Amino acid sequence: MAYPMQLGFQDATSPIMEELLHFHDHTLMIVFLISSLVLYIISLMLTTKLTHTSTMDAQEIETIWTILPAIILILIALPSLRILYMMDEINNPSLTVKTMGHQWYWSYEYTDYEDLNFDSYMIPTSELKPGELRLLEVDNRVVLPMEMTIRMLISSEDVLHSWAVPSLGLKTDAIPGRLNQTTLMSTRPGLYYGQ
Amino acid sequence: MLGAECPKPCKGKWTTPPFDPRFPNQNQTRNCYQNFLDYHRCIKTMNRRGKSTQPCEYYLRVYHSLCPISWVQRWKEQIKDGTFAGKI
């Protein structure tokens, strides 16, 4: 769950989220490297007394600063595409859970065997017990088995909503009249918050 | 009505609808609707021929797992009223 003064993502609970965390670290490192290089060069430019007023062409450096960014972009794109395709892998789920968005609560349906459905309202701030998280606690939680691939089908009964659980790396829109599917696989037991 | 047995033609106990290659993408609306239509068409055809409707149970299980309860109720009401838009 989120904690005060948090800078990064929440701890990963699914393999996809772990991949996303690594990718984010990799890309952010590239961004920091480029920014610090640019800042360093700017500082060099501003603190020199040398001048050179007759530059005509600079073929070598132009070649370098065309090819090098292209390589950097490819280095960013390849892991990104790998994760994208990994998210769409065909996996046979073991359970199907449907969630319908309403104004302003979620309802969950487990209908593989018997009809089980319930509503899940947010606990108002005035009724929170000490230690509970504001705007995140609900009265009926969604209970899911761990280490099993679960198919989540998300839709809405009225307006557009969005179902998100950051620690699982999930965010899917709930659109009335459309059934969006996402797969979920949690690697450890716990209580995860989302919106 | 819904036991844990997997109706023919699959083997073993029923868990959840398997991956359907006709609907590989994120939008599963058609998957749900198609199975609902297939179930009703199957029932109608089997009844017309006087055969058992047991093979139609598969479609029932799939649409029951995939379709939101409110959608199924609405469609059933429409079928009862004769205003259902699909061809059954």
mmCIF file of C-alpha atoms in Angstrom:
data_model
loop_
_atom_site.group_PDB
_atom_site.id
_atom_site.type_symbol
_atom_site.label_atom_id
_atom_site.label_comp_id
_atom_site.label_asym_id
_atom_site.label_seq_id
_atom_site.Cartn_x
_atom_site.Cartn_y
_atom_site.Cartn_z
ATOM 1 C CA MET A 1 0.000 0.000 0.000
ATOM 2 C CA ALA A 2 1.088 3.598 -0.340
ATOM 3 C CA TYR A 3 2.903 5.239 2.539
ATOM 4 C CA PRO A 4 3.641 8.898 3.284
ATOM 5 C CA MET A 5 6.531 10.548 1.386
ATOM 6 C CA GLN A 6 6.632 7.615 -1.015
ATOM 7 C CA LEU A 7 8.917 8.250 -3.988
ATOM 8 C CA GLY A 8 8.723 5.093 -6.078
ATOM 9 C CA PHE A 9 6.157 2.451 -6.882
ATOM 10 C CA GLN A 10 4.559 0.179 -4.332
ATOM 11 C CA ASP A 11 6.173 -3.232 -3.827
ATOM 12 C CA ALA A 12 5.405 -5.604 -6.655
ATOM 13 C CA THR A 13 2.949 -8.398 -6.056
ATOM 14 C CA SER A 14 2.829 -9.911 -9.500
ATOM 15 C CA PRO A 15 5.538 -10.916 -12.007
ATOM 16 C CA ILE A 16 4.417 -8.252 -14.474
ATOM 17 C CA MET A 17 4.759 -5.541 -11.859
ATOM 18 C CA GLU A 18 8.274 -6.753 -11.059
ATOM 19 C CA GLU A 19 9.170 -6.430 -14.735
ATOM 20 C CA LEU A 20 7.647 -2.962 -14.815
ATOM 21 C CA LEU A 21 9.707 -1.924 -11.792
ATOM 22 C CA HIS A 22 12.934 -3.090 -13.434
ATOM 23 C CA PHE A 23 12.022 -1.375 -16.681
ATOM 24 C CA HIS A 24 11.250 1.824 -14.832
ATOM 25 C CA ASP A 25 14.639 1.693 -13.058
ATOM 26 C CA HIS A 26 16.411 1.051 -16.353
ATOM 27 C CA THR A 27 14.671 3.918 -18.153
ATOM 28 C CA LEU A 28 15.048 6.340 -15.261
ATOM 29 C CA MET A 29 18.774 5.575 -15.120
ATOM 30 C CA ILE A 30 19.073 6.459 -18.805
ATOM 31 C CA VAL A 31 17.148 9.673 -18.190
ATOM 32 C CA PHE A 32 19.401 10.628 -15.262
ATOM 33 C CA LEU A 33 22.522 9.894 -17.311
ATOM 34 C CA ILE A 34 21.364 12.078 -20.179
ATOM 35 C CA SER A 35 20.297 14.906 -17.874
ATOM 36 C CA SER A 36 23.543 14.916 -15.951
ATOM 37 C CA LEU A 37 25.555 14.833 -19.183
ATOM 38 C CA VAL A 38 23.621 17.816 -20.521
ATOM 39 C CA LEU A 39 23.968 19.746 -17.268
ATOM 40 C CA TYR A 40 27.683 19.036 -17.173
ATOM 41 C CA ILE A 41 28.162 20.257 -20.733
ATOM 42 C CA ILE A 42 26.138 23.381 -20.048
ATOM 43 C CA SER A 43 28.266 24.135 -17.004
ATOM 44 C CA LEU A 44 31.395 23.636 -19.081
ATOM 45 C CA MET A 45 30.075 25.998 -21.728
ATOM 46 C CA LEU A 46 29.317 28.703 -19.204
ATOM 47 C CA THR A 47 32.639 28.579 -17.392
ATOM 48 C CA THR A 48 35.204 28.796 -20.154
ATOM 49 C CA LYS A 49 37.152 31.724 -21.519
ATOM 50 C CA LEU A 50 38.026 29.984 -24.800
ATOM 51 C CA THR A 51 36.240 31.040 -27.980
ATOM 52 C CA HIS A 52 36.115 29.648 -31.499
ATOM 53 C CA THR A 53 34.261 31.778 -33.986
ATOM 54 C CA SER A 54 34.967 30.037 -37.258
ATOM 55 C CA THR A 55 33.236 26.667 -37.026
ATOM 56 C CA MET A 56 32.299 25.516 -40.475
ATOM 57 C CA ASP A 57 31.277 21.877 -40.232
ATOM 58 C CA ALA A 58 31.360 19.209 -37.600
ATOM 59 C CA GLN A 59 30.593 15.974 -39.342
ATOM 60 C CA GLU A 60 31.998 13.643 -36.705
ATOM 61 C CA ILE A 61 30.128 14.956 -33.737
ATOM 62 C CA GLU A 62 26.931 15.309 -35.736
ATOM 63 C CA THR A 63 27.151 11.653 -36.652
ATOM 64 C CA ILE A 64 27.724 10.683 -33.052
ATOM 65 C CA TRP A 65 24.833 12.655 -31.674
ATOM 66 C CA THR A 66 22.483 11.197 -34.258
ATOM 67 C CA ILE A 67 23.459 7.580 -33.890
ATOM 68 C CA LEU A 68 23.800 7.553 -30.108
ATOM 69 C CA PRO A 69 20.220 8.720 -29.310
ATOM 70 C CA ALA A 70 18.893 6.190 -31.812
ATOM 71 C CA ILE A 71 20.738 3.451 -29.938
ATOM 72 C CA ILE A 72 19.459 4.740 -26.610
ATOM 73 C CA LEU A 73 15.888 4.747 -27.895
ATOM 74 C CA ILE A 74 16.226 1.191 -29.108
ATOM 75 C CA LEU A 75 17.601 0.226 -25.693
ATOM 76 C CA ILE A 76 14.456 1.659 -24.140
ATOM 77 C CA ALA A 77 12.014 0.275 -26.700
ATOM 78 C CA LEU A 78 13.112 -3.355 -26.628
ATOM 79 C CA PRO A 79 12.376 -4.059 -22.941
ATOM 80 C CA SER A 80 9.201 -2.033 -23.255
ATOM 81 C CA LEU A 81 7.881 -4.171 -26.101
ATOM 82 C CA ARG A 82 8.960 -7.315 -24.297
ATOM 83 C CA ILE A 83 6.851 -6.404 -21.289
ATOM 84 C CA LEU A 84 3.948 -5.379 -23.489
ATOM 85 C CA TYR A 85 3.858 -8.780 -25.161
ATOM 86 C CA MET A 86 4.370 -10.510 -21.845
ATOM 87 C CA MET A 87 1.214 -8.840 -20.521
ATOM 88 C CA ASP A 88 -0.770 -10.273 -23.434
ATOM 89 C CA GLU A 89 0.438 -13.836 -23.106
ATOM 90 C CA ILE A 90 -2.175 -16.529 -23.387
ATOM 91 C CA ASN A 91 -2.596 -18.167 -20.027
ATOM 92 C CA ASN A 92 -5.401 -20.418 -18.947
ATOM 93 C CA PRO A 93 -6.962 -18.812 -15.910
ATOM 94 C CA SER A 94 -8.216 -20.869 -12.989
ATOM 95 C CA LEU A 95 -10.880 -18.453 -11.825
ATOM 96 C CA THR A 96 -13.057 -15.720 -13.280
ATOM 97 C CA VAL A 97 -14.151 -12.712 -11.225
ATOM 98 C CA LYS A 98 -16.346 -9.960 -12.594
ATOM 99 C CA THR A 99 -16.432 -6.454 -11.252
ATOM 100 C CA MET A 100 -19.032 -3.857 -12.132
ATOM 101 C CA GLY A 101 -18.514 -0.202 -11.433
ATOM 102 C CA HIS A 102 -21.342 1.870 -10.048
ATOM 103 C CA GLN A 103 -21.653 5.384 -8.782
ATOM 104 C CA TRP A 104 -19.968 5.107 -6.327
ATOM 105 C CA TYR A 105 -19.056 1.561 -5.382
ATOM 106 C CA TRP A 106 -17.822 -1.650 -6.950
ATOM 107 C CA SER A 107 -19.788 -4.864 -7.055
ATOM 108 C CA TYR A 108 -18.049 -8.205 -7.456
ATOM 109 C CA GLU A 109 -19.448 -11.406 -8.919
ATOM 110 C CA TYR A 110 -17.965 -14.872 -8.571
ATOM 111 C CA THR A 111 -20.140 -17.035 -10.807
ATOM 112 C CA ASP A 112 -17.986 -19.990 -11.830
ATOM 113 C CA TYR A 113 -19.814 -22.343 -9.482
ATOM 114 C CA GLU A 114 -22.613 -20.654 -7.555
ATOM 115 C CA ASP A 115 -23.837 -17.095 -7.869
ATOM 116 C CA LEU A 116 -21.912 -15.039 -5.375
ATOM 117 C CA ASN A 117 -22.043 -11.310 -5.630
ATOM 118 C CA PHE A 118 -21.621 -8.453 -3.212
ATOM 119 C CA ASP A 119 -21.167 -4.708 -3.134
ATOM 120 C CA SER A 120 -18.064 -3.050 -1.854
ATOM 121 C CA TYR A 121 -18.478 0.460 -0.483
ATOM 122 C CA MET A 122 -15.673 2.716 0.692
ATOM 123 C CA ILE A 123 -15.684 3.330 4.424
ATOM 124 C CA PRO A 124 -16.330 7.058 5.008
ATOM 125 C CA THR A 125 -13.562 8.943 6.773
ATOM 126 C CA SER A 126 -15.779 9.623 9.769
ATOM 127 C CA GLU A 127 -16.258 5.896 10.402
ATOM 128 C CA LEU A 128 -12.642 4.759 10.117
ATOM 129 C CA LYS A 129 -11.153 2.871 13.007
ATOM 130 C CA PRO A 130 -7.632 3.881 14.163
ATOM 131 C CA GLY A 131 -4.961 2.468 11.865
ATOM 132 C CA GLU A 132 -7.193 2.162 8.808
ATOM 133 C CA LEU A 133 -6.240 3.948 5.617
ATOM 134 C CA ARG A 134 -8.319 6.925 4.579
ATOM 135 C CA LEU A 135 -10.208 6.586 1.281
ATOM 136 C CA LEU A 136 -8.846 3.074 0.774
ATOM 137 C CA GLU A 137 -10.708 0.851 3.202
ATOM 138 C CA VAL A 138 -13.902 -0.861 2.086
ATOM 139 C CA ASP A 139 -16.582 -2.770 3.883
ATOM 140 C CA ASN A 140 -16.432 -5.969 1.796
ATOM 141 C CA ARG A 141 -13.037 -6.871 0.431
ATOM 142 C CA VAL A 142 -12.386 -8.928 -2.672
ATOM 143 C CA VAL A 143 -10.839 -12.217 -1.636
ATOM 144 C CA LEU A 144 -8.676 -13.942 -4.216
ATOM 145 C CA PRO A 145 -6.472 -17.044 -4.129
ATOM 146 C CA MET A 146 -2.751 -16.438 -4.507
ATOM 147 C CA GLU A 147 -0.394 -17.958 -7.097
ATOM 148 C CA MET A 148 -3.265 -18.683 -9.448
ATOM 149 C CA THR A 149 -3.990 -16.952 -12.711
ATOM 150 C CA ILE A 150 -7.272 -15.144 -12.325
ATOM 151 C CA ARG A 151 -9.284 -13.626 -15.143
ATOM 152 C CA MET A 152 -10.810 -10.270 -14.128
ATOM 153 C CA LEU A 153 -13.681 -9.029 -16.265
ATOM 154 C CA ILE A 154 -14.397 -5.395 -15.679
ATOM 155 C CA SER A 155 -17.406 -3.401 -16.758
ATOM 156 C CA SER A 156 -19.642 -0.643 -15.558
ATOM 157 C CA GLU A 157 -23.336 -0.143 -14.942
ATOM 158 C CA ASP A 158 -23.491 3.593 -15.422
ATOM 159 C CA VAL A 159 -20.554 5.839 -16.279
ATOM 160 C CA LEU A 160 -16.887 5.242 -17.072
ATOM 161 C CA HIS A 161 -14.862 3.984 -14.164
ATOM 162 C CA SER A 162 -11.374 2.526 -13.853
ATOM 163 C CA TRP A 163 -10.307 -0.464 -11.759
ATOM 164 C CA ALA A 164 -6.727 -0.243 -10.550
ATOM 165 C CA VAL A 165 -4.476 -2.110 -8.111
ATOM 166 C CA PRO A 166 -1.011 -0.484 -8.233
ATOM 167 C CA SER A 167 0.914 -3.255 -6.517
ATOM 168 C CA LEU A 168 -0.288 -5.755 -9.129
ATOM 169 C CA GLY A 169 0.407 -3.321 -11.958
ATOM 170 C CA LEU A 170 -3.242 -3.316 -13.045
ATOM 171 C CA LYS A 171 -5.408 -0.556 -14.336
ATOM 172 C CA THR A 172 -8.329 -1.277 -16.640
ATOM 173 C CA ASP A 173 -11.188 0.956 -17.676
ATOM 174 C CA ALA A 174 -14.727 -0.004 -16.782
ATOM 175 C CA ILE A 175 -16.895 0.936 -19.734
ATOM 176 C CA PRO A 176 -20.665 0.420 -19.811
ATOM 177 C CA GLY A 177 -21.607 -2.131 -22.453
ATOM 178 C CA ARG A 178 -18.088 -3.489 -22.784
ATOM 179 C CA LEU A 179 -16.392 -6.280 -20.900
ATOM 180 C CA ASN A 180 -12.669 -5.719 -20.469
ATOM 181 C CA GLN A 181 -10.467 -8.582 -19.493
ATOM 182 C CA THR A 182 -7.237 -8.521 -17.550
ATOM 183 C CA THR A 183 -5.287 -11.306 -15.848
ATOM 184 C CA LEU A 184 -3.995 -11.214 -12.360
ATOM 185 C CA MET A 185 -1.412 -13.369 -10.614
ATOM 186 C CA SER A 186 -0.391 -12.553 -7.091
ATOM 187 C CA THR A 187 2.836 -14.112 -5.828
ATOM 188 C CA ARG A 188 2.397 -13.466 -2.130
ATOM 189 C CA PRO A 189 -0.461 -13.240 0.352
ATOM 190 C CA GLY A 190 -1.441 -9.838 1.622
ATOM 191 C CA LEU A 191 -3.858 -6.968 1.593
ATOM 192 C CA TYR A 192 -3.584 -4.733 -1.434
ATOM 193 C CA TYR A 193 -5.327 -1.461 -1.992
ATOM 194 C CA GLY A 194 -6.520 0.037 -5.211
ATOM 195 C CA GLN A 195 -9.173 2.241 -6.667
ATOM 196 C CA MET B 1 -28.390 -26.412 -11.178
ATOM 197 C CA LEU B 2 -24.677 -25.856 -11.523
ATOM 198 C CA GLY B 3 -22.700 -28.737 -10.111
ATOM 199 C CA ALA B 4 -18.947 -28.952 -10.186
ATOM 200 C CA GLU B 5 -18.922 -31.478 -13.010
ATOM 201 C CA CYS B 6 -17.614 -30.354 -16.340
ATOM 202 C CA PRO B 7 -20.297 -30.901 -18.996
ATOM 203 C CA LYS B 8 -19.330 -32.615 -22.242
ATOM 204 C CA PRO B 9 -17.237 -32.199 -24.330
ATOM 205 C CA CYS B 10 -14.570 -31.271 -21.765
ATOM 206 C CA LYS B 11 -12.983 -33.660 -19.259
ATOM 207 C CA GLY B 12 -12.401 -33.300 -15.547
ATOM 208 C CA LYS B 13 -14.073 -30.864 -13.190
ATOM 209 C CA TRP B 14 -15.257 -27.469 -14.337
ATOM 210 C CA THR B 15 -13.139 -24.556 -13.184
ATOM 211 C CA THR B 16 -13.541 -21.581 -15.463
ATOM 212 C CA PRO B 17 -14.036 -20.892 -19.190
ATOM 213 C CA PRO B 18 -10.831 -21.706 -21.059
ATOM 214 C CA PHE B 19 -9.057 -19.338 -23.384
ATOM 215 C CA ASP B 20 -11.157 -18.906 -26.531
ATOM 216 C CA PRO B 21 -8.981 -18.150 -29.566
ATOM 217 C CA ARG B 22 -11.931 -16.515 -31.313
ATOM 218 C CA PHE B 23 -11.697 -13.713 -28.768
ATOM 219 C CA PRO B 24 -8.027 -13.265 -27.915
ATOM 220 C CA ASN B 25 -8.053 -9.582 -27.069
ATOM 221 C CA GLN B 26 -9.066 -7.462 -24.154
ATOM 222 C CA ASN B 27 -12.650 -6.904 -25.262
ATOM 223 C CA GLN B 28 -14.586 -9.967 -24.157
ATOM 224 C CA THR B 29 -18.081 -8.549 -24.687
ATOM 225 C CA ARG B 30 -18.598 -10.628 -27.796
ATOM 226 C CA ASN B 31 -17.347 -13.780 -26.032
ATOM 227 C CA CYS B 32 -20.070 -13.461 -23.397
ATOM 228 C CA TYR B 33 -22.808 -12.563 -25.904
ATOM 229 C CA GLN B 34 -21.841 -15.292 -28.364
ATOM 230 C CA ASN B 35 -22.014 -18.007 -25.738
ATOM 231 C CA PHE B 36 -25.371 -16.740 -24.541
ATOM 232 C CA LEU B 37 -26.711 -16.882 -28.092
ATOM 233 C CA ASP B 38 -25.129 -20.285 -28.694
ATOM 234 C CA TYR B 39 -26.770 -21.699 -25.576
ATOM 235 C CA HIS B 40 -30.233 -20.583 -26.568
ATOM 236 C CA ARG B 41 -29.806 -21.683 -30.160
ATOM 237 C CA CYS B 42 -28.528 -25.063 -28.972
ATOM 238 C CA ILE B 43 -31.504 -25.514 -26.634
ATOM 239 C CA LYS B 44 -33.936 -24.555 -29.396
ATOM 240 C CA THR B 45 -32.351 -26.924 -31.918
ATOM 241 C CA MET B 46 -32.120 -29.832 -29.479
ATOM 242 C CA ASN B 47 -35.721 -29.381 -28.422
ATOM 243 C CA ARG B 48 -36.833 -29.212 -32.015
ATOM 244 C CA ARG B 49 -35.090 -32.505 -32.732
ATOM 245 C CA GLY B 50 -36.274 -34.065 -29.493
ATOM 246 C CA LYS B 51 -32.745 -34.739 -28.207
ATOM 247 C CA SER B 52 -31.216 -34.175 -24.778
ATOM 248 C CA THR B 53 -29.963 -30.657 -24.084
ATOM 249 C CA GLN B 54 -27.003 -31.884 -22.034
ATOM 250 C CA PRO B 55 -24.345 -30.788 -24.580
ATOM 251 C CA CYS B 56 -25.701 -27.250 -24.359
ATOM 252 C CA GLU B 57 -24.593 -27.116 -20.719
ATOM 253 C CA TYR B 58 -21.104 -26.052 -21.792
ATOM 254 C CA TYR B 59 -22.399 -22.811 -23.265
ATOM 255 C CA LEU B 60 -24.471 -22.260 -20.165
ATOM 256 C CA ARG B 61 -21.431 -22.603 -17.923
ATOM 257 C CA VAL B 62 -19.339 -20.286 -20.086
ATOM 258 C CA TYR B 63 -21.848 -17.482 -20.341
ATOM 259 C CA HIS B 64 -22.727 -17.843 -16.694
ATOM 260 C CA SER B 65 -19.066 -17.357 -15.781
ATOM 261 C CA LEU B 66 -18.358 -14.569 -18.204
ATOM 262 C CA CYS B 67 -21.455 -12.429 -18.422
ATOM 263 C CA PRO B 68 -22.366 -9.943 -15.710
ATOM 264 C CA ILE B 69 -25.505 -11.014 -13.866
ATOM 265 C CA SER B 70 -27.314 -7.782 -14.740
ATOM 266 C CA TRP B 71 -26.746 -8.320 -18.462
ATOM 267 C CA VAL B 72 -28.062 -11.885 -18.312
ATOM 268 C CA GLN B 73 -31.146 -10.777 -16.416
ATOM 269 C CA ARG B 74 -31.823 -8.024 -18.909
ATOM 270 C CA TRP B 75 -31.472 -10.363 -21.859
ATOM 271 C CA LYS B 76 -33.739 -12.954 -20.253
ATOM 272 C CA GLU B 77 -36.382 -10.279 -19.695
ATOM 273 C CA GLN B 78 -36.085 -9.260 -23.314
ATOM 274 C CA ILE B 79 -36.425 -12.834 -24.509
ATOM 275 C CA LYS B 80 -39.533 -13.259 -22.362
ATOM 276 C CA ASP B 81 -40.991 -10.015 -23.735
ATOM 277 C CA GLY B 82 -39.986 -10.891 -27.267
ATOM 278 C CA THR B 83 -37.792 -7.812 -27.634
ATOM 279 C CA PHE B 84 -34.404 -9.567 -27.683
ATOM 280 C CA ALA B 85 -32.316 -8.269 -30.575
ATOM 281 C CA GLY B 86 -30.253 -11.377 -31.242
ATOM 282 C CA LYS B 87 -31.257 -14.133 -33.614
ATOM 283 C CA ILE B 88 -32.179 -17.248 -31.673
#
